Short mmCIF file of C-alpha atoms in Angstrom, two decimals:
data_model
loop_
_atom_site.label_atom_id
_atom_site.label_comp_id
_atom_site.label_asym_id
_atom_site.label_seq_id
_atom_site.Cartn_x
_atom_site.Cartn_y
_atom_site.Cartn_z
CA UNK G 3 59.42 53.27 -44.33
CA UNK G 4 56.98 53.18 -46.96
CA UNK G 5 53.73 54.29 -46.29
CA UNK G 6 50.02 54.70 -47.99
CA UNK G 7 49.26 58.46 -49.38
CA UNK G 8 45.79 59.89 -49.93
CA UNK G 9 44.77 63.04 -51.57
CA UNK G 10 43.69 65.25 -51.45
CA UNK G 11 43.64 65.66 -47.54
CA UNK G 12 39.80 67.48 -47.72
CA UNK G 13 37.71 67.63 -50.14
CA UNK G 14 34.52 70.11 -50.11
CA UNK G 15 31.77 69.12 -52.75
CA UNK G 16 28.46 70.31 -53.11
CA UNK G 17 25.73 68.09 -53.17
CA UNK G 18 25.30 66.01 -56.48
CA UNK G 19 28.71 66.74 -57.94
CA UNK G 20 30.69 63.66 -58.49
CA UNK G 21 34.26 63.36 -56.79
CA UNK G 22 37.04 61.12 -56.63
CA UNK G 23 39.39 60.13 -53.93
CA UNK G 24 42.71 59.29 -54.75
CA UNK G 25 45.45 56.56 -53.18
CA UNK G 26 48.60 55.38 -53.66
CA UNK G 27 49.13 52.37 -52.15
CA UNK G 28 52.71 50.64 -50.30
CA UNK G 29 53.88 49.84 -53.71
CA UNK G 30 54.65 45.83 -53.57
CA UNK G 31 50.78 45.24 -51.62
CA UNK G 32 47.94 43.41 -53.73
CA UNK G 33 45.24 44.45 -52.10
CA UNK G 34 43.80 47.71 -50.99
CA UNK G 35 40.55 48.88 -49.56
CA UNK G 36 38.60 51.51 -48.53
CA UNK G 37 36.69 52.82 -45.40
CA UNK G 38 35.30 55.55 -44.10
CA UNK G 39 34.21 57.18 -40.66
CA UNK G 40 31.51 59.66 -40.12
CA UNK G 41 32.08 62.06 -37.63
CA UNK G 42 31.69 60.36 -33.98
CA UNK G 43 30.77 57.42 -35.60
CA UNK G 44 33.05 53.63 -36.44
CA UNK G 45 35.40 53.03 -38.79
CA UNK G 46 33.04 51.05 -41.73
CA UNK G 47 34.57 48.88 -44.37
CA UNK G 48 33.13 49.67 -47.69
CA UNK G 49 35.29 47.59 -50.20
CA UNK G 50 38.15 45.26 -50.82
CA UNK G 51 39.97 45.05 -54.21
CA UNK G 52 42.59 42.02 -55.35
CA UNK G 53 43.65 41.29 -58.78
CA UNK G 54 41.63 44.01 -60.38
CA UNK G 55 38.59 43.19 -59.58
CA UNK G 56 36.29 43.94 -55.80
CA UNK G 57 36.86 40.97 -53.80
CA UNK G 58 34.35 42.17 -51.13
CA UNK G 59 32.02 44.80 -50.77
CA UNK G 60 29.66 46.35 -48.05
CA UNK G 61 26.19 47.45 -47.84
CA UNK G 62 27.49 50.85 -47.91
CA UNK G 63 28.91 50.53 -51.30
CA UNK G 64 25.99 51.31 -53.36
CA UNK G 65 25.95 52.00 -57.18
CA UNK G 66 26.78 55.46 -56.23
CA UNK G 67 30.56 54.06 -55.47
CA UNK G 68 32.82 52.93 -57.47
CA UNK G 69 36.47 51.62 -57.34
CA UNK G 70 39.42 51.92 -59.68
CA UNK G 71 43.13 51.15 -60.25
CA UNK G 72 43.80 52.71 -63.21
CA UNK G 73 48.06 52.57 -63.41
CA UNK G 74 49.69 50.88 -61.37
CA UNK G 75 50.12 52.77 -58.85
CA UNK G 76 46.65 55.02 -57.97
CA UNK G 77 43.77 53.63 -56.47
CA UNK G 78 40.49 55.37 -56.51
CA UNK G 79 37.59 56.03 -54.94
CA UNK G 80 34.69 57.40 -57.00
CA UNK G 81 31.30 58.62 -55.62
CA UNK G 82 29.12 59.92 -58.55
CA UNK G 83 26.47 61.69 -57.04
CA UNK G 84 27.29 62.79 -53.50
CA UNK G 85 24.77 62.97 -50.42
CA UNK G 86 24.96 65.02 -47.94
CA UNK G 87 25.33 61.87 -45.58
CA UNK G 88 28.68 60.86 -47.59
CA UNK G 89 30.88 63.68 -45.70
CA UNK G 90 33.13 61.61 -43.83
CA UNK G 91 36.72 60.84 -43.82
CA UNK G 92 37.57 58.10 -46.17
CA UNK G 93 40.35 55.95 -45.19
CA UNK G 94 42.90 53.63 -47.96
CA UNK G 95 44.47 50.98 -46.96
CA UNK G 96 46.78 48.70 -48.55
CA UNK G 97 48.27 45.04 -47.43
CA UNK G 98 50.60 42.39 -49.01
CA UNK G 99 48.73 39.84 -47.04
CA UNK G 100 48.08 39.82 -43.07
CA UNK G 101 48.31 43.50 -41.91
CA UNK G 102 46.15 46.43 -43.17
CA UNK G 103 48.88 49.81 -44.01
CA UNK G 104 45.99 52.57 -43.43
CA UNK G 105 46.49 56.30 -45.20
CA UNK G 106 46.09 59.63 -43.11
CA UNK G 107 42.73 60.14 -44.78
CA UNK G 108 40.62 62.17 -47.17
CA UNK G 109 38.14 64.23 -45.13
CA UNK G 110 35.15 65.01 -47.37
CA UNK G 111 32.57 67.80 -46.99
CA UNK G 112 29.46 67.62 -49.09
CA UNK G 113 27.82 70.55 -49.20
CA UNK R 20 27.88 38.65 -38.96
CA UNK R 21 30.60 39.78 -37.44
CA UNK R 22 30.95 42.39 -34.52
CA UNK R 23 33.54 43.88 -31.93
CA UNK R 24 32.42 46.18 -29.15
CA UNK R 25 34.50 48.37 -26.72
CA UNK R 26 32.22 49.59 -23.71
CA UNK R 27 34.26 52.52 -22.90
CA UNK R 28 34.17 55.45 -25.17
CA UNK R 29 36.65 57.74 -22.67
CA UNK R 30 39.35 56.17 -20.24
CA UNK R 31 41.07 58.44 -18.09
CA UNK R 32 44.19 56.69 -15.79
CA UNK R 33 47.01 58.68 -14.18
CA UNK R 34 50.49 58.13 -15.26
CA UNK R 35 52.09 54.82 -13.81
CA UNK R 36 49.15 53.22 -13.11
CA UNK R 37 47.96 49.83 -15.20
CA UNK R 38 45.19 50.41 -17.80
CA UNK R 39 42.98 47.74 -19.74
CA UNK R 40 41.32 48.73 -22.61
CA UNK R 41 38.23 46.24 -23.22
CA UNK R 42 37.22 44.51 -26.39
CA UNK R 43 34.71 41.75 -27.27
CA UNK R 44 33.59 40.67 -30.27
CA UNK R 45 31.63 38.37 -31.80
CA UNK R 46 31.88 36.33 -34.59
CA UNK R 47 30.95 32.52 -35.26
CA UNK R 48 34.18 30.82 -36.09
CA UNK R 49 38.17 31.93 -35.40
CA UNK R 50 38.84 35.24 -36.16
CA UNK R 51 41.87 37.39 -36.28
CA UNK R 52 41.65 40.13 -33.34
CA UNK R 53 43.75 43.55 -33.97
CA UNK R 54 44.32 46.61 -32.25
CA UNK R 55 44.75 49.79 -34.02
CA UNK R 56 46.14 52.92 -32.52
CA UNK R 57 45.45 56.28 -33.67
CA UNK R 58 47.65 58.84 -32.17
CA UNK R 59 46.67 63.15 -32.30
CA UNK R 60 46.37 64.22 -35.72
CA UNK R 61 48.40 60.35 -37.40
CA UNK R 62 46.88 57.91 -39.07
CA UNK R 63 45.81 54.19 -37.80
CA UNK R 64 48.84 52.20 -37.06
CA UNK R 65 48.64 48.62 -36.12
CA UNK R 66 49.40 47.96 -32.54
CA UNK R 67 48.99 44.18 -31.52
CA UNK R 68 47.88 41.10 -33.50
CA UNK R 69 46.74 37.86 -31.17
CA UNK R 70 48.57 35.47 -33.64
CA UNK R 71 51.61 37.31 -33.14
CA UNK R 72 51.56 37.42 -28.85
CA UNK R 73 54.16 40.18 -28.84
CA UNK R 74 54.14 43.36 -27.08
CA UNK R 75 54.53 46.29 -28.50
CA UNK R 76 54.94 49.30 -25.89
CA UNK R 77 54.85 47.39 -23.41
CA UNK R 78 51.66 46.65 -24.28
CA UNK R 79 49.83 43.50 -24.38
CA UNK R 80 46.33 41.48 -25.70
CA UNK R 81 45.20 37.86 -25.25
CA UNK R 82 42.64 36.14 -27.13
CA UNK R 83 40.03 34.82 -24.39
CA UNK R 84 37.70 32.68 -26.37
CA UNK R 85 35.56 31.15 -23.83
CA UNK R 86 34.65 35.17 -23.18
CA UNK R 87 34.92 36.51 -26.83
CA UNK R 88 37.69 39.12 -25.33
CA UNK R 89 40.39 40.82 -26.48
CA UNK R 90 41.31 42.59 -23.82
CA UNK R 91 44.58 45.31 -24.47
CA UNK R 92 46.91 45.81 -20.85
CA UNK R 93 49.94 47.84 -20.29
CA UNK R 94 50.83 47.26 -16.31
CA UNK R 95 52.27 50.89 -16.49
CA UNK R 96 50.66 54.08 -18.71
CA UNK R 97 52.74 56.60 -19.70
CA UNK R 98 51.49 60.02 -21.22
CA UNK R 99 52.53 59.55 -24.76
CA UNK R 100 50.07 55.80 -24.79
CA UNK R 101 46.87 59.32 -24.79
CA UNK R 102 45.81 58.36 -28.17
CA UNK R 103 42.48 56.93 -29.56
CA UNK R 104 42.37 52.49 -29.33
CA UNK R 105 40.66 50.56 -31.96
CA UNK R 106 39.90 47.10 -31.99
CA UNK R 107 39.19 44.85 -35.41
CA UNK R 108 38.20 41.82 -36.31
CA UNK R 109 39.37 39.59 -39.44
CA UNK R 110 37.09 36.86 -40.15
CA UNK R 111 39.54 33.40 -41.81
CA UNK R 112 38.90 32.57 -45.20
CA UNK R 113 41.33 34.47 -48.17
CA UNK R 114 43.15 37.62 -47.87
CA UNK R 115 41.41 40.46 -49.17
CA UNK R 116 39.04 40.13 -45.76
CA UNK R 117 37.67 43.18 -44.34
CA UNK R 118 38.26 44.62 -41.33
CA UNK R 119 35.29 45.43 -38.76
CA UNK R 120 36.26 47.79 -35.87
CA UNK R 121 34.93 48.51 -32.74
CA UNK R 122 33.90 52.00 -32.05
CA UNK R 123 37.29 53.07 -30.33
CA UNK R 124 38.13 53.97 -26.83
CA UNK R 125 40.00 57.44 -26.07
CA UNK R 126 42.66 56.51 -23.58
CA UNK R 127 44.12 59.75 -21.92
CA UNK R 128 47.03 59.65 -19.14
CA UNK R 129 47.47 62.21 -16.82
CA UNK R 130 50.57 63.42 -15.41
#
Protein backbone atom coordinates (compact mmCIF):
# COMPACT_ATOMS: atom_id res chain seq x y z
CA UNK A 1 0.00 0.00 0.00
CA UNK A 2 1.34 3.23 -0.81
CA UNK A 3 2.17 5.42 1.79
CA UNK A 4 3.57 9.20 2.54
CA UNK A 5 7.56 9.33 3.35
CA UNK A 6 9.27 12.13 5.26
CA UNK A 7 12.88 12.77 5.77
CA UNK A 8 14.80 13.01 7.29
CA UNK A 9 13.25 11.29 10.47
CA UNK A 10 15.14 14.14 13.00
CA UNK A 11 16.58 16.90 12.28
CA UNK A 12 18.90 18.91 14.90
CA UNK A 13 19.48 22.66 13.89
CA UNK A 14 20.89 25.31 15.76
CA UNK A 15 19.14 28.33 16.22
CA UNK A 16 18.98 30.70 13.08
CA UNK A 17 20.13 28.17 10.52
CA UNK A 18 17.61 27.59 7.87
CA UNK A 19 16.31 23.90 7.25
CA UNK A 20 14.12 22.10 5.07
CA UNK A 21 11.81 19.24 5.55
CA UNK A 22 11.29 16.97 2.90
CA UNK A 23 7.99 14.75 1.63
CA UNK A 24 7.02 12.59 -0.81
CA UNK A 25 3.63 12.38 -1.11
CA UNK A 26 1.01 9.03 -2.21
CA UNK A 27 1.92 9.69 -5.72
CA UNK A 28 -1.68 10.14 -7.60
CA UNK A 29 -2.94 12.83 -4.38
CA UNK A 30 -3.33 16.68 -5.28
CA UNK A 31 -3.06 18.02 -2.24
CA UNK A 32 -0.69 17.84 0.63
CA UNK A 33 -0.19 19.69 3.84
CA UNK A 34 1.71 20.17 6.66
CA UNK A 35 1.43 20.11 10.54
CA UNK A 36 3.24 19.97 13.32
CA UNK A 37 3.04 18.99 17.15
CA UNK A 38 5.09 20.37 19.92
CA UNK A 39 5.93 18.13 22.49
CA UNK A 40 2.69 17.43 24.80
CA UNK A 41 0.97 19.75 22.87
CA UNK A 42 -2.05 19.26 19.56
CA UNK A 43 -1.55 18.39 16.33
CA UNK A 44 -1.71 22.23 14.50
CA UNK A 45 -2.39 22.66 10.84
CA UNK A 46 0.01 25.06 9.35
CA UNK A 47 -0.70 24.86 5.50
CA UNK A 48 -2.59 23.35 2.65
CA UNK A 49 -1.21 23.26 -0.95
CA UNK A 50 -3.44 22.37 -4.35
CA UNK A 51 -2.46 23.11 -7.80
CA UNK A 52 0.81 24.73 -6.91
CA UNK A 53 -0.13 27.25 -5.09
CA UNK A 54 -1.20 27.41 -0.73
CA UNK A 55 -4.79 26.95 -0.68
CA UNK A 56 -4.91 27.64 3.12
CA UNK A 57 -2.66 28.73 5.63
CA UNK A 58 -2.51 29.16 9.52
CA UNK A 59 -1.45 31.74 11.88
CA UNK A 60 1.46 29.65 12.50
CA UNK A 61 2.76 29.94 9.07
CA UNK A 62 4.62 33.09 9.29
CA UNK A 63 7.09 34.53 6.66
CA UNK A 64 9.58 32.40 8.34
CA UNK A 65 7.78 29.25 6.45
CA UNK A 66 7.65 28.47 3.32
CA UNK A 67 6.23 25.66 1.05
CA UNK A 68 7.48 24.02 -2.12
CA UNK A 69 6.87 21.29 -4.75
CA UNK A 70 9.64 21.50 -6.74
CA UNK A 71 9.38 17.96 -9.10
CA UNK A 72 6.81 16.21 -9.04
CA UNK A 73 7.20 14.22 -6.58
CA UNK A 74 8.93 16.18 -3.26
CA UNK A 75 7.15 18.43 -1.20
CA UNK A 76 8.86 20.77 1.12
CA UNK A 77 8.84 22.40 4.06
CA UNK A 78 11.20 25.36 4.50
CA UNK A 79 11.78 27.34 7.76
CA UNK A 80 14.47 30.07 7.14
CA UNK A 81 15.43 31.19 10.35
CA UNK A 82 14.60 28.68 13.07
CA UNK A 83 13.39 29.51 16.78
CA UNK A 84 13.96 27.71 19.40
CA UNK A 85 10.04 27.32 19.76
CA UNK A 86 9.95 25.57 16.12
CA UNK A 87 11.36 22.07 17.57
CA UNK A 88 8.51 19.95 17.03
CA UNK A 89 7.63 17.09 14.92
CA UNK A 90 6.34 18.14 11.60
CA UNK A 91 3.84 15.97 10.09
CA UNK A 92 3.02 15.61 5.75
CA UNK A 93 0.15 14.62 4.67
CA UNK A 94 -1.20 13.96 1.38
CA UNK A 95 -5.01 13.28 0.03
CA UNK A 96 -6.68 12.72 -3.42
CA UNK A 97 -9.75 14.24 -1.98
CA UNK A 98 -11.68 13.15 1.38
CA UNK A 99 -9.06 11.39 3.61
CA UNK A 100 -5.77 12.92 4.91
CA UNK A 101 -2.57 9.94 4.22
CA UNK A 102 -0.29 11.37 7.23
CA UNK A 103 3.79 10.59 7.10
CA UNK A 104 5.69 9.09 10.23
CA UNK A 105 7.15 12.53 10.85
CA UNK A 106 10.20 14.75 10.90
CA UNK A 107 11.14 15.42 14.54
CA UNK A 108 13.09 18.71 14.65
CA UNK A 109 15.48 19.95 17.36
CA UNK A 110 16.53 23.56 17.27
CA UNK A 111 19.22 24.16 19.17
CA UNK B 1 -13.55 29.13 14.32
CA UNK B 2 -13.47 25.82 14.55
CA UNK B 3 -12.64 23.54 17.64
CA UNK B 4 -12.76 19.79 18.90
CA UNK B 5 -12.06 18.91 22.50
CA UNK B 6 -11.46 15.47 24.17
CA UNK B 7 -11.75 15.81 28.11
CA UNK B 8 -9.71 12.87 28.86
CA UNK B 9 -6.04 13.04 28.34
CA UNK B 10 -5.42 9.18 29.90
CA UNK B 11 -8.12 6.31 29.76
CA UNK B 12 -7.29 3.26 31.43
CA UNK B 13 -10.12 0.13 30.91
CA UNK B 14 -9.34 -3.55 31.50
CA UNK B 15 -9.49 -5.93 28.69
CA UNK B 16 -13.17 -6.95 27.67
CA UNK B 17 -14.74 -4.25 29.07
CA UNK B 18 -16.60 -1.35 26.73
CA UNK B 19 -14.66 1.95 26.37
CA UNK B 20 -15.91 5.44 24.95
CA UNK B 21 -13.55 7.78 24.00
CA UNK B 22 -15.24 11.42 24.11
CA UNK B 23 -15.13 14.12 21.51
CA UNK B 24 -16.97 17.46 21.02
CA UNK B 25 -16.37 19.99 18.86
CA UNK B 26 -17.52 22.99 17.78
CA UNK B 27 -17.94 24.54 14.71
CA UNK B 28 -20.88 26.73 13.16
CA UNK B 29 -22.13 24.80 10.20
CA UNK B 30 -21.73 20.76 9.15
CA UNK B 31 -18.51 19.53 9.54
CA UNK B 32 -16.76 16.35 8.77
CA UNK B 33 -15.80 14.50 12.22
CA UNK B 34 -12.64 11.96 12.01
CA UNK B 35 -10.84 9.86 14.26
CA UNK B 36 -7.24 9.30 13.95
CA UNK B 37 -5.33 6.56 15.64
CA UNK B 38 -1.80 6.66 16.44
CA UNK B 39 -0.44 3.39 17.48
CA UNK B 40 3.43 3.03 19.59
CA UNK B 41 6.05 4.41 17.55
CA UNK B 42 3.39 4.50 13.70
CA UNK B 43 2.18 7.22 12.23
CA UNK B 44 -1.62 8.69 12.27
CA UNK B 45 -3.89 6.36 10.50
CA UNK B 46 -7.45 7.18 9.91
CA UNK B 47 -9.82 5.22 12.00
CA UNK B 48 -13.59 6.25 11.48
CA UNK B 49 -15.23 8.93 9.31
CA UNK B 50 -19.13 9.88 10.39
CA UNK B 51 -20.11 10.04 6.62
CA UNK B 52 -18.92 6.69 6.19
CA UNK B 53 -20.92 4.90 9.54
CA UNK B 54 -18.67 1.85 9.32
CA UNK B 55 -16.77 0.20 11.94
CA UNK B 56 -13.55 -0.39 11.81
CA UNK B 57 -12.23 -2.73 14.80
CA UNK B 58 -15.10 -3.12 15.99
CA UNK B 59 -15.14 0.20 16.64
CA UNK B 60 -17.72 2.73 16.25
CA UNK B 61 -18.63 6.89 16.21
CA UNK B 62 -21.94 8.73 15.70
CA UNK B 63 -22.37 12.22 14.87
CA UNK B 64 -24.71 13.70 17.77
CA UNK B 65 -25.47 17.16 16.59
CA UNK B 66 -27.92 18.38 19.01
CA UNK B 67 -24.69 17.71 21.57
CA UNK B 68 -21.76 18.62 19.17
CA UNK B 69 -20.37 14.85 19.94
CA UNK B 70 -18.49 12.51 18.37
CA UNK B 71 -18.30 10.08 20.64
CA UNK B 72 -15.80 6.75 19.56
CA UNK B 73 -17.27 3.09 21.35
CA UNK B 74 -15.95 -0.35 21.04
CA UNK B 75 -18.45 -2.60 23.40
CA UNK B 76 -15.29 -4.83 23.97
CA UNK B 77 -11.34 -3.45 24.36
CA UNK B 78 -8.77 -5.55 23.55
CA UNK B 79 -4.99 -4.84 24.37
CA UNK B 80 -3.72 -4.11 20.96
CA UNK B 81 -6.83 -0.89 20.70
CA UNK B 82 -3.58 0.82 23.72
CA UNK B 83 -2.71 3.44 21.29
CA UNK B 84 -3.07 7.30 21.35
CA UNK B 85 -7.05 8.60 19.81
CA UNK B 86 -7.34 11.73 17.91
CA UNK B 87 -10.30 13.41 16.90
CA UNK B 88 -10.54 16.10 13.75
CA UNK B 89 -12.68 18.22 12.36
CA UNK B 90 -13.16 19.19 8.49
CA UNK B 91 -15.06 22.23 8.02
CA UNK B 92 -17.39 21.84 4.14
CA UNK B 93 -16.42 24.05 1.54
CA UNK B 94 -13.45 22.65 -1.21
CA UNK B 95 -10.97 20.03 -0.66
CA UNK B 96 -7.75 21.25 0.36
CA UNK B 97 -9.57 21.96 4.04
CA UNK B 98 -7.54 21.64 7.03
CA UNK B 99 -7.79 19.45 9.61
CA UNK B 100 -8.17 20.70 13.40
CA UNK B 101 -7.59 17.96 16.05
CA UNK B 102 -8.42 17.58 19.41
CA UNK B 103 -5.67 17.16 21.84
CA UNK B 104 -5.76 13.21 21.86
CA UNK B 105 -6.75 10.76 24.47
CA UNK B 106 -4.20 7.82 25.47
CA UNK B 107 -6.38 4.77 25.66
CA UNK B 108 -4.46 1.87 27.47
CA UNK B 109 -6.07 -1.77 28.08
CA UNK B 110 -5.00 -3.87 30.65
CA UNK B 111 -4.81 -7.48 30.63
Amino acid sequence: EPEVTQTPSHQVTQMGQEVILRCVPISNHLYFYWYRQILGQKVEFLVSFYNNEISEKSEIFDDQFSVERPDGSNFTLKIRSTKLEDSAMYFCASSAGDTQYFGPGTRLTVL
Amino acid sequence: AQRVTQPEKLLSVFKGAPVELKCNYSYSGSPELFWYVQYSRQRLQLLLRHISRESIKGFTADLNKGETSFHLKKPFAQEEDSAMYYCALRGKGGSARQLTFGSGTQLTVLP
